[in-house]
PDB file of C-alpha atoms and ligand atoms in Angstrom:
ATOM      1  CA  MET A   1      -0.890 -22.943 -25.529  1.00  0.00           C
ATOM      2  CA  THR A   2       2.631 -20.491 -24.820  1.00  0.00           C
ATOM      3  CA  ASP A   3       5.693 -22.203 -25.565  1.00  0.00           C
ATOM      4  CA  PHE A   4       7.380 -20.667 -22.649  1.00  0.00           C
ATOM      5  CA  VAL A   5      11.194 -20.375 -23.516  1.00  0.00           C
ATOM      6  CA  ILE A   6      11.638 -20.047 -19.449  1.00  0.00           C
ATOM      7  CA  GLU A   7      10.455 -21.394 -16.170  1.00  0.00           C
ATOM      8  CA  THR A   8       7.434 -18.858 -15.734  1.00  0.00           C
ATOM      9  CA  PRO A   9       7.603 -16.753 -12.446  1.00  0.00           C
ATOM     10  CA  PRO A  10       5.827 -17.651  -9.687  1.00  0.00           C
ATOM     11  CA  THR A  11       1.943 -15.674  -9.659  1.00  0.00           C
ATOM     12  CA  PRO A  12       2.204 -13.375  -7.384  1.00  0.00           C
ATOM     13  CA  THR A  13      -1.167 -13.660  -4.457  1.00  0.00           C
ATOM     14  CA  ILE A  14      -2.166 -12.467  -1.418  1.00  0.00           C
ATOM     15  CA  PRO A  15      -4.587 -15.585   1.193  1.00  0.00           C
ATOM     16  CA  VAL A  16      -8.190 -14.898   1.672  1.00  0.00           C
ATOM     17  CA  VAL A  17      -9.633 -15.328   5.274  1.00  0.00           C
ATOM     18  CA  GLY A  18     -11.059 -18.410   5.031  1.00  0.00           C
ATOM     19  CA  GLY A  19      -9.251 -19.883   1.615  1.00  0.00           C
ATOM     20  CA  GLY A  20      -7.547 -19.212  -1.454  1.00  0.00           C
ATOM     21  CA  ALA A  21      -5.622 -16.730  -2.584  1.00  0.00           C
ATOM     22  CA  PHE A  22      -6.112 -13.400  -4.922  1.00  0.00           C
ATOM     23  CA  PRO A  23      -3.938 -13.279  -7.959  1.00  0.00           C
ATOM     24  CA  VAL A  24      -2.242  -9.844  -7.872  1.00  0.00           C
ATOM     25  CA  ARG A  25      -1.587  -8.068 -11.415  1.00  0.00           C
ATOM     26  CA  ARG A  26      -0.468  -4.348 -10.134  1.00  0.00           C
ATOM     27  CA  VAL A  27       0.453  -2.861  -6.726  1.00  0.00           C
ATOM     28  CA  TYR A  28      -0.399   0.646  -6.988  1.00  0.00           C
ATOM     29  CA  CYS A  29       0.156   2.890  -4.292  1.00  0.00           C
ATOM     30  CA  ILE A  30      -1.014   7.043  -3.314  1.00  0.00           C
ATOM     31  CA  GLY A  31       0.895   9.256  -1.500  1.00  0.00           C
ATOM     32  CA  ARG A  32       0.014  11.229   0.917  1.00  0.00           C
ATOM     33  CA  ASN A  33      -3.223  10.847   1.671  1.00  0.00           C
ATOM     34  CA  TYR A  34      -3.563  11.499   5.073  1.00  0.00           C
ATOM     35  CA  ALA A  35      -3.431  14.788   6.062  1.00  0.00           C
ATOM     36  CA  ALA A  36      -0.823  14.819   9.193  1.00  0.00           C
ATOM     37  CA  HIS A  37       1.419  12.628   7.424  1.00  0.00           C
ATOM     38  CA  ALA A  38       0.952  15.455   4.552  1.00  0.00           C
ATOM     39  CA  VAL A  39       2.654  18.398   6.795  1.00  0.00           C
ATOM     40  CA  GLU A  40       5.177  15.670   8.336  1.00  0.00           C
ATOM     41  CA  MET A  41       6.652  15.448   5.722  1.00  0.00           C
ATOM     42  CA  GLY A  42       7.297  18.422   4.710  1.00  0.00           C
ATOM     43  CA  HIS A  43       4.299  19.263   2.698  1.00  0.00           C
ATOM     44  CA  ASP A  44       0.852  21.197   2.730  1.00  0.00           C
ATOM     45  CA  PRO A  45      -2.325  18.909   3.228  1.00  0.00           C
ATOM     46  CA  ASP A  46      -4.647  21.183   1.105  1.00  0.00           C
ATOM     47  CA  ARG A  47      -6.792  18.832  -1.657  1.00  0.00           C
ATOM     48  CA  GLU A  48      -3.733  18.462  -4.336  1.00  0.00           C
ATOM     49  CA  PRO A  49      -4.537  16.149  -6.695  1.00  0.00           C
ATOM     50  CA  PRO A  50      -3.521  12.729  -5.784  1.00  0.00           C
ATOM     51  CA  PHE A  51      -0.496  11.529  -7.334  1.00  0.00           C
ATOM     52  CA  PHE A  52       0.290   7.391  -7.453  1.00  0.00           C
ATOM     53  CA  PHE A  53       3.447   5.611  -7.290  1.00  0.00           C
ATOM     54  CA  GLN A  54       4.300   1.159  -7.940  1.00  0.00           C
ATOM     55  CA  LYS A  55       5.392  -1.395  -6.340  1.00  0.00           C
ATOM     56  CA  ASN A  56       6.054  -4.699  -7.819  1.00  0.00           C
ATOM     57  CA  PRO A  57       3.224  -7.464  -7.244  1.00  0.00           C
ATOM     58  CA  ASN A  58       5.885  -9.750  -6.181  1.00  0.00           C
ATOM     59  CA  ASN A  59       6.810  -7.315  -3.860  1.00  0.00           C
ATOM     60  CA  LEU A  60       3.912  -7.755  -1.823  1.00  0.00           C
ATOM     61  CA  ASP A  61       4.953 -10.868   0.809  1.00  0.00           C
ATOM     62  CA  ALA A  62       2.247 -12.579   3.493  1.00  0.00           C
ATOM     63  CA  SER A  63       4.795 -14.637   5.506  1.00  0.00           C
ATOM     64  CA  GLY A  64       5.207 -11.797   8.839  1.00  0.00           C
ATOM     65  CA  THR A  65       8.329 -11.626   8.462  1.00  0.00           C
ATOM     66  CA  PHE A  66      10.100  -8.097   6.959  1.00  0.00           C
ATOM     67  CA  PRO A  67      13.703  -8.712   5.570  1.00  0.00           C
ATOM     68  CA  TYR A  68      15.699  -5.658   6.745  1.00  0.00           C
ATOM     69  CA  PRO A  69      16.991  -4.736   3.160  1.00  0.00           C
ATOM     70  CA  PRO A  70      20.607  -3.482   2.140  1.00  0.00           C
ATOM     71  CA  HIS A  71      22.021  -0.262   1.320  1.00  0.00           C
ATOM     72  CA  SER A  72      19.750   1.462   3.864  1.00  0.00           C
ATOM     73  CA  GLU A  73      19.845   3.301   6.884  1.00  0.00           C
ATOM     74  CA  ASP A  74      16.399   3.986   7.270  1.00  0.00           C
ATOM     75  CA  VAL A  75      13.585   2.125   6.889  1.00  0.00           C
ATOM     76  CA  HIS A  76      10.853   3.395   7.600  1.00  0.00           C
ATOM     77  CA  HIS A  77       6.711   1.637   8.136  1.00  0.00           C
ATOM     78  CA  GLU A  78       3.739   2.469   6.401  1.00  0.00           C
ATOM     79  CA  VAL A  79       0.316   1.405   7.450  1.00  0.00           C
ATOM     80  CA  GLU A  80      -2.159   1.117   5.404  1.00  0.00           C
ATOM     81  CA  LEU A  81      -5.990  -0.602   4.392  1.00  0.00           C
ATOM     82  CA  LEU A  82      -4.641  -2.273   0.657  1.00  0.00           C
ATOM     83  CA  VAL A  83      -7.628  -2.521  -1.690  1.00  0.00           C
ATOM     84  CA  ALA A  84      -8.418  -5.836  -4.152  1.00  0.00           C
ATOM     85  CA  LEU A  85      -9.894  -5.110  -7.157  1.00  0.00           C
ATOM     86  CA  LYS A  86     -12.148  -7.862  -9.569  1.00  0.00           C
ATOM     87  CA  SER A  87     -12.278  -6.184 -12.460  1.00  0.00           C
ATOM     88  CA  GLY A  88     -11.306  -2.739 -13.578  1.00  0.00           C
ATOM     89  CA  GLY A  89     -11.530  -0.315 -16.580  1.00  0.00           C
ATOM     90  CA  THR A  90     -11.299   2.826 -17.818  1.00  0.00           C
ATOM     91  CA  ASN A  91     -13.338   6.079 -16.393  1.00  0.00           C
ATOM     92  CA  ILE A  92     -14.861   4.732 -13.974  1.00  0.00           C
ATOM     93  CA  LYS A  93     -17.564   6.985 -12.438  1.00  0.00           C
ATOM     94  CA  ILE A  94     -16.935   7.789  -8.818  1.00  0.00           C
ATOM     95  CA  GLU A  95     -20.513   6.620  -7.708  1.00  0.00           C
ATOM     96  CA  ASP A  96     -19.714   3.238  -9.412  1.00  0.00           C
ATOM     97  CA  ALA A  97     -15.698   2.515  -8.255  1.00  0.00           C
ATOM     98  CA  LEU A  98     -16.684   0.533  -5.511  1.00  0.00           C
ATOM     99  CA  ASP A  99     -18.783  -2.292  -7.186  1.00  0.00           C
ATOM    100  CA  HIS A 100     -14.639  -3.419  -8.268  1.00  0.00           C
ATOM    101  CA  VAL A 101     -13.763  -4.062  -4.704  1.00  0.00           C
ATOM    102  CA  TRP A 102     -13.253  -7.770  -4.180  1.00  0.00           C
ATOM    103  CA  GLY A 103     -12.000  -6.792  -0.599  1.00  0.00           C
ATOM    104  CA  TYR A 104     -10.061  -5.380   1.780  1.00  0.00           C
ATOM    105  CA  ALA A 105      -6.352  -6.453   3.203  1.00  0.00           C
ATOM    106  CA  ALA A 106      -4.061  -4.652   6.077  1.00  0.00           C
ATOM    107  CA  SER A 107      -0.665  -3.891   4.917  1.00  0.00           C
ATOM    108  CA  LEU A 108       2.961  -2.046   4.946  1.00  0.00           C
ATOM    109  CA  ASP A 109       4.020   0.401   2.377  1.00  0.00           C
ATOM    110  CA  MET A 110       7.971  -0.151   4.042  1.00  0.00           C
ATOM    111  CA  THR A 111       9.771   2.668   2.648  1.00  0.00           C
ATOM    112  CA  ARG A 112      13.726   2.407   2.819  1.00  0.00           C
ATOM    113  CA  ARG A 113      13.702   6.430   3.297  1.00  0.00           C
ATOM    114  CA  ASP A 114      17.016   7.659   3.020  1.00  0.00           C
ATOM    115  CA  LEU A 115      17.117   6.842  -0.832  1.00  0.00           C
ATOM    116  CA  GLN A 116      13.987   8.049  -1.317  1.00  0.00           C
ATOM    117  CA  GLY A 117      14.828  11.180  -0.214  1.00  0.00           C
ATOM    118  CA  GLN A 118      17.973  10.972  -2.233  1.00  0.00           C
ATOM    119  CA  ALA A 119      15.494  10.215  -5.426  1.00  0.00           C
ATOM    120  CA  LYS A 120      12.750  13.461  -4.329  1.00  0.00           C
ATOM    121  CA  LYS A 121      15.787  15.642  -4.058  1.00  0.00           C
ATOM    122  CA  MET A 122      17.508  14.596  -7.448  1.00  0.00           C
ATOM    123  CA  GLY A 123      14.231  14.099  -9.201  1.00  0.00           C
ATOM    124  CA  ARG A 124      14.265  10.480  -9.635  1.00  0.00           C
ATOM    125  CA  PRO A 125      11.944   8.147  -9.775  1.00  0.00           C
ATOM    126  CA  TRP A 126      11.135   6.499  -6.363  1.00  0.00           C
ATOM    127  CA  GLU A 127      11.531   2.626  -6.887  1.00  0.00           C
ATOM    128  CA  ILE A 128      14.793   2.507  -5.414  1.00  0.00           C
ATOM    129  CA  GLY A 129      13.346   3.405  -1.715  1.00  0.00           C
ATOM    130  CA  LYS A 130       9.954   1.673  -2.818  1.00  0.00           C
ATOM    131  CA  ALA A 131       9.652  -1.567  -4.424  1.00  0.00           C
ATOM    132  CA  PHE A 132      12.471  -3.806  -2.875  1.00  0.00           C
ATOM    133  CA  GLU A 133      11.802  -7.177  -2.036  1.00  0.00           C
ATOM    134  CA  LEU A 134       9.030  -7.573   0.513  1.00  0.00           C
ATOM    135  CA  SER A 135       8.293  -4.100   0.621  1.00  0.00           C
ATOM    136  CA  GLY A 136       5.076  -4.936   1.099  1.00  0.00           C
ATOM    137  CA  PRO A 137       4.262  -7.247   3.818  1.00  0.00           C
ATOM    138  CA  VAL A 138       0.280  -7.705   4.063  1.00  0.00           C
ATOM    139  CA  GLY A 139      -2.363  -9.478   6.233  1.00  0.00           C
ATOM    140  CA  PRO A 140      -4.986 -12.495   5.317  1.00  0.00           C
ATOM    141  CA  LEU A 141      -7.369 -10.341   2.332  1.00  0.00           C
ATOM    142  CA  GLN A 142     -11.167 -10.305   3.749  1.00  0.00           C
ATOM    143  CA  SER A 143     -14.040 -10.527   1.430  1.00  0.00           C
ATOM    144  CA  VAL A 144     -16.262  -7.294   0.808  1.00  0.00           C
ATOM    145  CA  ALA A 145     -19.243  -9.917   1.178  1.00  0.00           C
ATOM    146  CA  ASN A 146     -17.999 -10.984   5.064  1.00  0.00           C
ATOM    147  CA  VAL A 147     -16.159  -7.107   5.415  1.00  0.00           C
ATOM    148  CA  GLY A 148     -18.248  -4.633   3.315  1.00  0.00           C
ATOM    149  CA  HIS A 149     -16.099  -1.775   2.578  1.00  0.00           C
ATOM    150  CA  PRO A 150     -14.253  -0.271   5.443  1.00  0.00           C
ATOM    151  CA  ASP A 151     -14.473   3.598   4.917  1.00  0.00           C
ATOM    152  CA  ALA A 152     -13.805   5.116   9.160  1.00  0.00           C
ATOM    153  CA  GLY A 153     -12.717   3.820  11.525  1.00  0.00           C
ATOM    154  CA  LEU A 154      -8.948   2.721  13.484  1.00  0.00           C
ATOM    155  CA  ILE A 155      -6.009   2.363  11.416  1.00  0.00           C
ATOM    156  CA  GLU A 156      -2.829   1.745  13.590  1.00  0.00           C
ATOM    157  CA  LEU A 157       0.526   0.512  14.379  1.00  0.00           C
ATOM    158  CA  LYS A 158       1.977  -0.628  17.242  1.00  0.00           C
ATOM    159  CA  VAL A 159       5.852  -1.070  16.904  1.00  0.00           C
ATOM    160  CA  ASN A 160       7.465  -3.425  20.412  1.00  0.00           C
ATOM    161  CA  GLY A 161       3.432  -2.769  22.598  1.00  0.00           C
ATOM    162  CA  GLU A 162       4.537   1.277  21.153  1.00  0.00           C
ATOM    163  CA  VAL A 163       1.570   2.828  19.200  1.00  0.00           C
ATOM    164  CA  LYS A 164       3.423   4.425  16.845  1.00  0.00           C
ATOM    165  CA  GLN A 165       0.912   5.848  13.562  1.00  0.00           C
ATOM    166  CA  THR A 166      -3.025   6.265  14.391  1.00  0.00           C
ATOM    167  CA  GLY A 167      -5.327   7.220  12.843  1.00  0.00           C
ATOM    168  CA  ASP A 168      -9.395   6.741  11.248  1.00  0.00           C
ATOM    169  CA  MET A 169     -10.036   5.441   7.812  1.00  0.00           C
ATOM    170  CA  ASN A 170     -12.058   8.250   7.674  1.00  0.00           C
ATOM    171  CA  GLN A 171      -9.475  11.072   7.006  1.00  0.00           C
ATOM    172  CA  MET A 172      -8.473   9.539   3.877  1.00  0.00           C
ATOM    173  CA  ILE A 173      -7.944  12.895   1.737  1.00  0.00           C
ATOM    174  CA  TRP A 174      -9.095  10.864  -1.402  1.00  0.00           C
ATOM    175  CA  LYS A 175     -11.112   8.072  -0.676  1.00  0.00           C
ATOM    176  CA  VAL A 176     -11.340   4.611  -2.711  1.00  0.00           C
ATOM    177  CA  PRO A 177     -13.848   5.157  -3.821  1.00  0.00           C
ATOM    178  CA  GLU A 178     -11.898   8.337  -5.926  1.00  0.00           C
ATOM    179  CA  MET A 179      -8.948   6.444  -6.165  1.00  0.00           C
ATOM    180  CA  ILE A 180      -9.972   4.140  -8.219  1.00  0.00           C
ATOM    181  CA  SER A 181     -11.795   6.242 -10.168  1.00  0.00           C
ATOM    182  CA  TYR A 182      -8.700   8.557 -10.665  1.00  0.00           C
ATOM    183  CA  LEU A 183      -6.267   5.896 -11.518  1.00  0.00           C
ATOM    184  CA  SER A 184      -8.890   4.325 -14.262  1.00  0.00           C
ATOM    185  CA  ASP A 185      -8.476   7.832 -16.185  1.00  0.00           C
ATOM    186  CA  TYR A 186      -5.592   7.383 -16.495  1.00  0.00           C
ATOM    187  CA  PHE A 187      -4.758   3.742 -16.560  1.00  0.00           C
ATOM    188  CA  GLU A 188      -6.631   0.883 -17.274  1.00  0.00           C
ATOM    189  CA  LEU A 189      -7.395  -1.132 -13.920  1.00  0.00           C
ATOM    190  CA  ALA A 190      -8.197  -4.536 -14.036  1.00  0.00           C
ATOM    191  CA  ALA A 191      -8.741  -7.578 -12.077  1.00  0.00           C
ATOM    192  CA  GLY A 192      -5.823  -8.353  -9.787  1.00  0.00           C
ATOM    193  CA  ASP A 193      -5.173  -4.620  -9.393  1.00  0.00           C
ATOM    194  CA  VAL A 194      -4.610  -3.697  -5.655  1.00  0.00           C
ATOM    195  CA  ILE A 195      -4.263   0.078  -4.115  1.00  0.00           C
ATOM    196  CA  MET A 196      -2.822   0.854  -1.555  1.00  0.00           C
ATOM    197  CA  SER A 197      -4.340   3.556   0.632  1.00  0.00           C
ATOM    198  CA  GLY A 198      -1.755   6.141   1.613  1.00  0.00           C
ATOM    199  CA  THR A 199      -0.836   6.115   5.452  1.00  0.00           C
ATOM    200  CA  PRO A 200      -1.623   8.197   8.560  1.00  0.00           C
ATOM    201  CA  SER A 201       0.570  10.588  10.436  1.00  0.00           C
ATOM    202  CA  GLY A 202       3.377   8.656  12.590  1.00  0.00           C
ATOM    203  CA  VAL A 203       5.638   6.825  10.262  1.00  0.00           C
ATOM    204  CA  GLY A 204       9.331   6.933  11.721  1.00  0.00           C
ATOM    205  CA  PRO A 205      12.333   3.610  11.612  1.00  0.00           C
ATOM    206  CA  VAL A 206      12.250  -0.146  12.518  1.00  0.00           C
ATOM    207  CA  GLN A 207      15.494  -2.641  13.411  1.00  0.00           C
ATOM    208  CA  ARG A 208      16.009  -5.288  13.018  1.00  0.00           C
ATOM    209  CA  GLY A 209      14.157  -7.799  15.457  1.00  0.00           C
ATOM    210  CA  ASP A 210      11.137  -4.915  16.377  1.00  0.00           C
ATOM    211  CA  GLU A 211       7.783  -6.447  16.542  1.00  0.00           C
ATOM    212  CA  MET A 212       5.136  -4.777  14.095  1.00  0.00           C
ATOM    213  CA  VAL A 213       1.322  -5.271  14.768  1.00  0.00           C
ATOM    214  CA  VAL A 214      -1.248  -3.175  11.950  1.00  0.00           C
ATOM    215  CA  THR A 215      -4.735  -2.800  13.456  1.00  0.00           C
ATOM    216  CA  ILE A 216      -7.686  -1.762  10.443  1.00  0.00           C
ATOM    217  CA  GLN A 217     -11.034  -1.925  12.100  1.00  0.00           C
ATOM    218  CA  GLY A 218     -12.847  -4.831  10.645  1.00  0.00           C
ATOM    219  CA  LEU A 219      -9.709  -6.915   9.035  1.00  0.00           C
ATOM    220  CA  ASP A 220      -7.612  -9.397  10.939  1.00  0.00           C
ATOM    221  CA  GLU A 221      -4.115  -8.288  12.737  1.00  0.00           C
ATOM    222  CA  LEU A 222      -1.279  -8.415  11.304  1.00  0.00           C
ATOM    223  CA  THR A 223       1.748  -8.992  13.001  1.00  0.00           C
ATOM    224  CA  VAL A 224       5.389  -8.342  11.432  1.00  0.00           C
ATOM    225  CA  LYS A 225       8.588  -9.272  12.875  1.00  0.00           C
ATOM    226  CA  VAL A 226      11.667  -7.126  11.298  1.00  0.00           C
ATOM    227  CA  ILE A 227      14.759 -10.072  10.808  1.00  0.00           C
TER     228      ILE A 227
HETATM  229 MN1  LIG B 301       2.744   4.963   1.579  1.00  0.00          MN
END
C-alpha cells in the first residue's frame, strides 16, 4: 500500500438515487451546445466542431446550496444534463458510446460571467470563470437501469418560481453519444468521468437568497439556494 506523505484528500462523489455514491474522476463541460444559447452569447449556431473545458471533480456539490463566489458581480446559472460514465477508452465509436454511461443527473454550470468574459477577451483560459469552489451544483444520479438514456424532453430552470431557461434535450447540437465519441478521440475517458452537456438559452444572473429549481424530464428535481 502506498505510504501517502499527507492525509489523502476525500474522493469527490455524486450521491445516487436509492443509495451509494458515484466517484468522480474528471469533469468535462461542452460549450454552446444549444443553438439558441450560442446565439445569445453572440456566436453562430452552425454545427462547428464542439469544444470543451473542465471543472474540477471537487467543484461538484450536492448540498443544495450555492455560496455566491468572491470576485464576481455577475454569476450566471446554466442548467445542464450531467452524464456519468462507468467505463471509457479512446476512439469510442458513436454507436458504442452509450454503453459507457452509468447514469444521469441534473446539474448547474455556475459561471462567473464577468471573469469568463475578461478571459475570453484576453485569450486566457476559463478556469477562473468556470472552475471555482462549488461551481457545479448537482442532483442525485439516476442509473440507466432506472431512466434509460434521456435524449429528449424538457430541460428547465426556474429562479424564485419564474422560468428563466427552457429547452428540449433534443435541441443539443452535439448529442451525448457524439460528445463521448469526440472526447475519446482527444482524451482517454474512464470510469468516473462526467460530462456536462451544455445549456439552453436564457442564462442570467443570480443573487444571494435566490432559489434555483432545475427540472429535467425523467430525473429528480434539483433545488439549489444561493447563499
Ligand atoms: Mn455550460
